[in-house]
Coordinates of C-alpha atoms in Angstrom, one line a residue:
Chain A
X1 CA -44.3 5.5 30.4
X2 CA -41.6 6.7 28.0
X3 CA -41.0 4.9 24.8
X4 CA -37.6 5.0 23.2
X5 CA -37.9 5.9 19.6
X6 CA -35.9 4.1 17.0
X7 CA -32.9 6.1 15.9
X8 CA -33.1 8.5 18.8
X9 CA -29.5 8.2 19.8
X10 CA -29.5 11.3 22.0
X11 CA -32.4 9.9 24.1
X12 CA -31.7 10.4 27.7
X13 CA -33.4 8.1 30.0
X14 CA -35.4 9.9 32.7
X15 CA -32.7 9.5 35.3
X16 CA -33.9 11.0 38.5
X17 CA -37.4 10.8 37.3
X18 CA -39.6 9.6 40.1
X19 CA -41.8 6.8 38.8
X20 CA -44.3 7.3 41.6
X21 CA -45.3 10.7 40.5
X22 CA -48.8 11.0 39.3
X23 CA -49.8 10.0 35.8
X24 CA -50.8 13.5 35.1
X25 CA -47.4 14.9 36.1
X26 CA -45.7 12.2 34.1
X27 CA -47.7 13.1 31.0
X28 CA -46.7 16.7 31.5
X29 CA -43.0 15.8 31.7
X30 CA -43.2 13.5 28.8
X31 CA -44.7 16.2 26.5
X32 CA -42.6 19.1 27.7
X33 CA -39.3 18.1 29.1
X34 CA -38.2 14.8 27.7
X35 CA -36.3 15.2 24.4
X36 CA -38.4 14.4 21.5
X37 CA -36.7 15.1 18.2
X38 CA -38.6 16.4 15.3
X39 CA -36.1 16.1 12.6
X40 CA -33.2 13.9 11.8
X41 CA -30.4 16.5 12.3
X42 CA -31.6 17.1 15.8
X43 CA -31.5 13.4 16.7
X44 CA -28.0 12.9 15.5
X45 CA -25.1 12.6 17.9
X46 CA -22.6 15.4 17.7
X47 CA -18.8 15.2 17.6
X48 CA -17.1 16.1 20.8
X49 CA -13.6 16.1 22.1
X50 CA -14.3 12.8 23.8
X51 CA -16.0 11.3 20.8
X52 CA -14.7 13.1 17.7
X53 CA -16.1 10.5 15.3
X54 CA -19.5 9.5 16.7
X55 CA -21.4 6.6 15.3
X56 CA -24.6 7.7 13.6
X57 CA -23.9 11.4 12.8
X58 CA -24.4 12.8 9.3
X59 CA -20.8 12.2 8.2
X60 CA -20.9 8.7 9.5
X61 CA -24.0 8.0 7.5
X62 CA -22.6 9.6 4.4
X63 CA -19.3 7.7 4.6
X64 CA -21.4 4.6 4.9
X65 CA -22.7 5.0 1.4
X66 CA -19.3 3.8 0.0
X67 CA -19.8 0.5 -1.8
X68 CA -18.5 -2.3 0.3
X69 CA -15.7 -4.2 -1.3
X70 CA -16.0 -8.0 -1.1
X71 CA -14.0 -10.9 -2.3
X72 CA -15.2 -14.0 -4.2
X73 CA -15.7 -17.3 -2.5
X74 CA -12.4 -18.7 -3.5
X75 CA -10.2 -16.2 -1.8
X76 CA -9.8 -18.3 1.3
X77 CA -8.7 -21.4 -0.8
X78 CA -6.3 -19.3 -2.8
X79 CA -4.8 -17.8 0.4
X80 CA -4.4 -21.2 2.0
X81 CA -2.6 -22.5 -1.1
X82 CA -0.3 -19.4 -1.0
X83 CA 0.3 -19.9 2.7
X84 CA 1.3 -23.5 2.1
X85 CA 3.7 -22.5 -0.7
X86 CA 5.3 -19.9 1.4
X87 CA 6.0 -22.4 4.2
X88 CA 7.4 -25.0 1.7
X89 CA 9.5 -22.4 -0.1
X90 CA 13.3 -22.5 0.4
X91 CA 14.7 -20.0 2.9
X92 CA 15.7 -16.6 1.7
X93 CA 19.4 -17.1 2.0
X94 CA 19.4 -20.1 -0.3
X95 CA 17.7 -18.0 -2.9
X96 CA 20.2 -15.1 -2.4
X97 CA 23.1 -17.5 -2.7
X98 CA 21.8 -18.9 -5.9
X99 CA 21.3 -15.4 -7.2
X100 CA 24.8 -14.4 -6.3
X101 CA 26.4 -17.4 -8.1
X102 CA 24.3 -16.7 -11.2
X103 CA 25.3 -13.1 -11.2
X104 CA 29.0 -13.9 -10.8
X105 CA 28.9 -16.5 -13.6
X106 CA 27.2 -14.1 -15.9
X107 CA 29.7 -11.3 -15.0
X108 CA 32.6 -13.7 -15.6
X109 CA 31.3 -14.6 -19.1
X110 CA 30.8 -11.0 -19.9
X111 CA 34.3 -10.1 -18.9
X112 CA 35.8 -13.0 -20.9
X113 CA 33.8 -11.9 -24.0
X114 CA 35.0 -8.3 -23.5
X115 CA 38.7 -9.5 -23.3
X116 CA 38.4 -11.6 -26.4
X117 CA 36.9 -8.7 -28.3
X118 CA 39.6 -6.3 -27.1
X119 CA 42.3 -8.8 -28.0
X120 CA 41.0 -9.0 -31.5
X121 CA 40.9 -5.3 -31.9
X122 CA 44.4 -4.6 -30.6
X123 CA 47.2 -3.6 -33.1
X124 CA 49.5 -6.5 -33.8
X125 CA 53.0 -4.8 -34.3
X126 CA 53.0 -3.3 -30.8
X127 CA 54.5 -6.4 -29.3
X128 CA 57.5 -6.6 -31.6
X129 CA 60.7 -5.3 -29.9
X130 CA 63.0 -2.9 -31.6
X131 CA 66.0 -5.2 -31.0
X132 CA 64.3 -8.1 -32.7
X133 CA 63.2 -5.9 -35.6
X134 CA 66.6 -4.3 -36.1
X135 CA 68.3 -7.7 -36.3
X136 CA 71.0 -6.8 -33.7
X137 CA 72.5 -9.5 -31.6
X138 CA 71.1 -12.9 -32.3
X139 CA 68.4 -11.6 -34.6
X140 CA 69.1 -11.6 -38.3
X141 CA 67.7 -10.0 -41.4
X142 CA 65.7 -13.1 -42.6
X143 CA 63.6 -13.0 -39.5
X144 CA 62.6 -9.4 -40.2
X145 CA 61.7 -10.5 -43.7
X146 CA 59.6 -13.3 -42.3
X147 CA 57.8 -10.9 -40.1
X148 CA 57.2 -8.6 -43.1
X149 CA 55.7 -11.5 -45.0
X150 CA 53.3 -12.2 -42.2
X151 CA 51.8 -8.7 -42.6
X152 CA 49.2 -8.2 -45.2
X153 CA 50.6 -4.8 -46.2
X154 CA 53.6 -2.8 -45.4
X155 CA 53.1 0.1 -43.0
X156 CA 55.3 3.1 -42.2
X157 CA 56.4 1.1 -39.1
X158 CA 57.5 -1.7 -41.3
X159 CA 59.4 0.6 -43.6
X160 CA 61.2 2.1 -40.5
X161 CA 62.1 -1.4 -39.3
X162 CA 63.4 -2.3 -42.7
X163 CA 65.5 0.9 -43.0
X164 CA 67.0 0.5 -39.5
X165 CA 67.8 -3.1 -40.0
X166 CA 69.7 -2.2 -43.1
X167 CA 71.6 0.6 -41.2
X168 CA 72.2 -1.5 -38.1
X169 CA 70.6 1.0 -35.8
X170 CA 68.9 -0.4 -32.7
X171 CA 67.5 2.2 -30.4
X172 CA 63.9 3.0 -29.9
X173 CA 64.5 6.7 -30.6
X174 CA 65.9 5.7 -34.0
X175 CA 62.9 3.7 -34.9
X176 CA 60.5 6.5 -33.9
X177 CA 62.7 9.1 -35.7
X178 CA 62.5 7.2 -38.9
X179 CA 58.8 6.5 -38.5
Chain B
X1 CA -5.5 -19.3 16.3
X2 CA -4.5 -22.2 18.5
X3 CA -5.8 -24.6 15.9
X4 CA -4.0 -22.7 13.1
X5 CA -0.8 -22.8 15.1
X6 CA -1.2 -26.6 15.3
X7 CA -1.3 -26.8 11.5
X8 CA -5.1 -27.0 11.2
X9 CA -5.7 -25.8 7.7
X10 CA -9.5 -25.8 7.8
X11 CA -9.3 -23.6 10.9
X12 CA -7.1 -21.2 8.9
X13 CA -9.5 -21.1 6.1
X14 CA -12.3 -20.4 8.5
X15 CA -10.3 -17.6 10.0
X16 CA -9.7 -16.1 6.5
X17 CA -13.4 -16.3 5.6
X18 CA -14.3 -14.6 8.9
X19 CA -12.0 -11.6 8.4
X20 CA -11.4 -11.4 4.6
X21 CA -14.0 -8.8 3.8
X22 CA -12.9 -6.5 6.6
X23 CA -9.2 -6.8 5.7
X24 CA -9.8 -6.5 2.0
X25 CA -12.2 -3.6 2.4
X26 CA -9.7 -1.7 4.6
X27 CA -6.9 -2.2 2.1
X28 CA -9.0 -1.1 -0.8
X29 CA -10.0 2.1 1.0
X30 CA -6.4 2.7 1.9
X31 CA -4.9 2.1 -1.5
X32 CA -7.8 2.6 -3.9
X33 CA -6.7 -0.3 -6.0
X34 CA -8.8 -3.5 -5.7
X35 CA -6.3 -5.8 -7.5
X36 CA -3.4 -4.7 -5.4
X37 CA -5.6 -4.9 -2.3
X38 CA -6.5 -8.5 -2.9
X39 CA -2.8 -9.4 -3.2
X40 CA -2.0 -7.5 0.0
X41 CA -4.9 -9.1 1.8
X42 CA -3.4 -12.5 0.9
X43 CA 0.0 -11.4 2.1
X44 CA -1.6 -10.4 5.4
X45 CA -3.2 -13.8 5.9
X46 CA 0.0 -15.6 4.9
X47 CA 1.8 -13.7 7.5
X48 CA -0.8 -14.7 10.1
X49 CA -0.3 -18.3 8.9
X50 CA 3.5 -18.2 9.3
X51 CA 3.4 -16.4 12.6
X52 CA 0.7 -18.5 14.1
X53 CA 3.1 -20.7 15.9
X54 CA 4.6 -17.8 17.8
X55 CA 1.3 -16.0 18.4
X56 CA 0.5 -15.1 22.0
X57 CA -2.9 -14.0 22.9
X58 CA -1.8 -10.8 24.6
X59 CA -4.2 -8.7 22.4
X60 CA -7.4 -9.4 20.5
X61 CA -6.7 -11.3 17.3
X62 CA -8.5 -8.7 15.2
X63 CA -6.2 -6.0 16.6
X64 CA -3.2 -8.1 15.8
X65 CA -4.4 -8.8 12.3
X66 CA -5.0 -5.2 11.5
X67 CA -1.6 -4.2 12.9
X68 CA -0.2 -6.5 10.2
X69 CA -2.5 -4.9 7.6
X70 CA -1.5 -1.4 8.7
X71 CA 2.2 -2.2 8.3
X72 CA 1.6 -3.7 4.9
X73 CA -0.5 -0.8 3.7
X74 CA 2.0 1.8 4.9
X75 CA 4.9 0.0 3.3
X76 CA 3.0 -0.3 0.0
X77 CA 2.0 3.3 0.2
X78 CA 5.6 4.4 0.6
X79 CA 6.6 2.1 -2.2
X80 CA 4.1 3.6 -4.6
X81 CA 5.0 7.1 -3.7
X82 CA 1.5 8.2 -3.4
X83 CA 0.9 7.7 -7.1
X84 CA -2.7 6.8 -6.5
X85 CA -3.5 10.1 -4.8
X86 CA -2.0 12.1 -7.6
X87 CA -4.3 10.4 -10.2
X88 CA -7.3 11.4 -8.2
X89 CA -6.6 15.1 -8.0
X90 CA -9.2 17.4 -9.1
X91 CA -12.7 16.2 -8.6
X92 CA -13.3 16.2 -4.9
X93 CA -13.1 19.9 -4.3
X94 CA -15.0 20.8 -7.4
X95 CA -17.3 23.6 -6.3
X96 CA -18.7 24.3 -9.7
X97 CA -21.4 21.7 -9.4
X98 CA -24.6 22.7 -7.6
X99 CA -25.2 21.3 -4.1
X100 CA -27.1 18.0 -4.1
X101 CA -29.2 16.4 -1.5
X102 CA -28.5 12.9 -0.2
X103 CA -30.4 10.7 -2.5
X104 CA -32.8 8.0 -1.3
X105 CA -30.9 4.7 -1.2
X106 CA -34.0 3.1 -2.7
X107 CA -34.0 5.4 -5.7
X108 CA -34.6 3.5 -8.8
X109 CA -34.6 6.2 -11.5
X110 CA -31.5 6.7 -13.7
X111 CA -31.0 10.2 -12.3
X112 CA -31.2 9.0 -8.8
X113 CA -28.7 6.2 -9.5
X114 CA -26.4 8.8 -11.1
X115 CA -26.5 11.0 -8.1
X116 CA -25.9 8.1 -5.8
X117 CA -22.9 7.0 -7.8
X118 CA -21.5 10.5 -7.8
X119 CA -21.8 10.6 -4.0
X120 CA -20.2 7.2 -3.6
X121 CA -17.3 8.3 -5.8
X122 CA -17.0 11.6 -3.8
X123 CA -16.9 9.6 -0.6
X124 CA -14.2 7.3 -1.8
X125 CA -12.1 10.0 -3.3
X126 CA -12.3 12.2 -0.2
X127 CA -11.1 9.3 1.9
X128 CA -8.2 8.7 -0.5
X129 CA -7.2 12.3 -0.2
X130 CA -6.7 12.1 3.5
X131 CA -3.1 11.7 4.8
X132 CA -2.4 8.0 5.4
X133 CA -2.6 8.1 9.2
X134 CA -5.9 10.0 9.2
X135 CA -7.2 7.7 6.5
X136 CA -6.3 4.6 8.5
X137 CA -8.0 6.0 11.6
X138 CA -11.2 6.9 9.7
X139 CA -11.3 3.5 7.9
X140 CA -10.8 1.6 11.1
X141 CA -13.4 3.7 12.9
X142 CA -16.1 3.9 10.3
X143 CA -15.9 0.7 8.3
X144 CA -14.4 -1.7 10.8
X145 CA -16.1 -0.1 13.8
X146 CA -13.0 -0.2 16.0
X147 CA -13.1 1.7 19.3
X148 CA -10.6 4.5 19.8
X149 CA -8.6 2.2 22.1
X150 CA -8.4 -0.5 19.4
X151 CA -7.4 2.0 16.8
X152 CA -4.7 3.3 19.0
X153 CA -3.4 -0.2 19.5
X154 CA -3.4 -1.0 15.8
X155 CA -1.7 2.2 14.9
X156 CA 0.8 2.1 17.8
X157 CA -0.2 5.4 19.3
X158 CA -2.3 6.9 22.1
X159 CA -6.0 7.4 22.3
X160 CA -5.7 11.2 22.4
X161 CA -3.6 11.0 19.3
X162 CA -6.2 8.9 17.5
X163 CA -8.9 11.4 18.5
X164 CA -6.8 14.2 17.2
X165 CA -6.3 12.4 13.9
X166 CA -10.0 11.7 13.6
X167 CA -10.9 15.2 14.4
X168 CA -8.7 16.6 11.7
X169 CA -9.9 14.0 9.3
X170 CA -13.5 14.9 10.1
X171 CA -12.9 18.5 9.3
X172 CA -11.4 17.7 6.0
X173 CA -14.2 15.2 5.1
X174 CA -16.9 17.6 6.1
X175 CA -15.5 20.2 3.8
X176 CA -15.1 17.8 0.9
X177 CA -18.5 16.2 1.3
X178 CA -20.3 19.4 2.3
X179 CA -22.8 19.2 -0.5
X180 CA -23.9 15.7 0.5
X181 CA -24.1 16.2 4.3
X182 CA -27.2 18.2 4.3
X183 CA -26.1 20.3 7.3

């Protein structure tokens, strides 16, 4: 008696409709009371609080125009291979331990290189004591001369040591005063 | 999943083939980057593979899978600091262009194809402009055809909250796609 139209999502079945009414009355109901949409907007479902994103409304159809993204046929094989590798891979802590050792080793090498470089750049006379330089006690003048000979050129410090050695003065203050 | 848990690799491959397009499509729409999406889709399935032994069928597999997808996508999104969204600023809310009607999908003319492409781009950009929670809800609802209950489960929230997210997303999308809706 009533045919359901394709796409008529708001169609309401004739609940309460008495199928035993006369054919004439049925025809009347069909043409006047049963919802028969005339345009697409009328036939679309509308968003409600219960169904804020209904299937088949205008927004639904428009969003459906987005091009579907698909993968190639080898995706599953690639994923399976990756899954296998992930299971066979070493546990994370082994990796972290190896990384820690590598970092420590590299850090140690860097510190050693830095120390060697600093050692090469440091001034040589700083380690010579005043007592040794002045020749007091067990030290003698020839040692000072030997030290002088080891230097490529005489510096004010050397001259101060030489002067103080000659004058038998031994204190640090004396050395600095002459320098 | 029982077979996968037992180390059945062909079963895992079948599982991947069955869900790969949905997972990949969801991630692409969430991130807007097909290459990154393929990698993340693989990561999602690898997680399924590794967790198969401990999987308990307390929920639908699809819901469980998309929960993994959601976590991955949100983490990735945070990592990228919404860089994708920033690059897409500008075109979606451009009101200078005249309103267009929704073109016939079967249109063959170059002009029709151009309009169609414009609309598709507008749809994708307007989705990418949504906040991530709203976007996830819309993508799951529209493209994966999840029910509100399933979306709530995937997103770890309640059904009213999902409906609220979708309602707000709908308002934003309607505004952004006004010229294509024909309302």
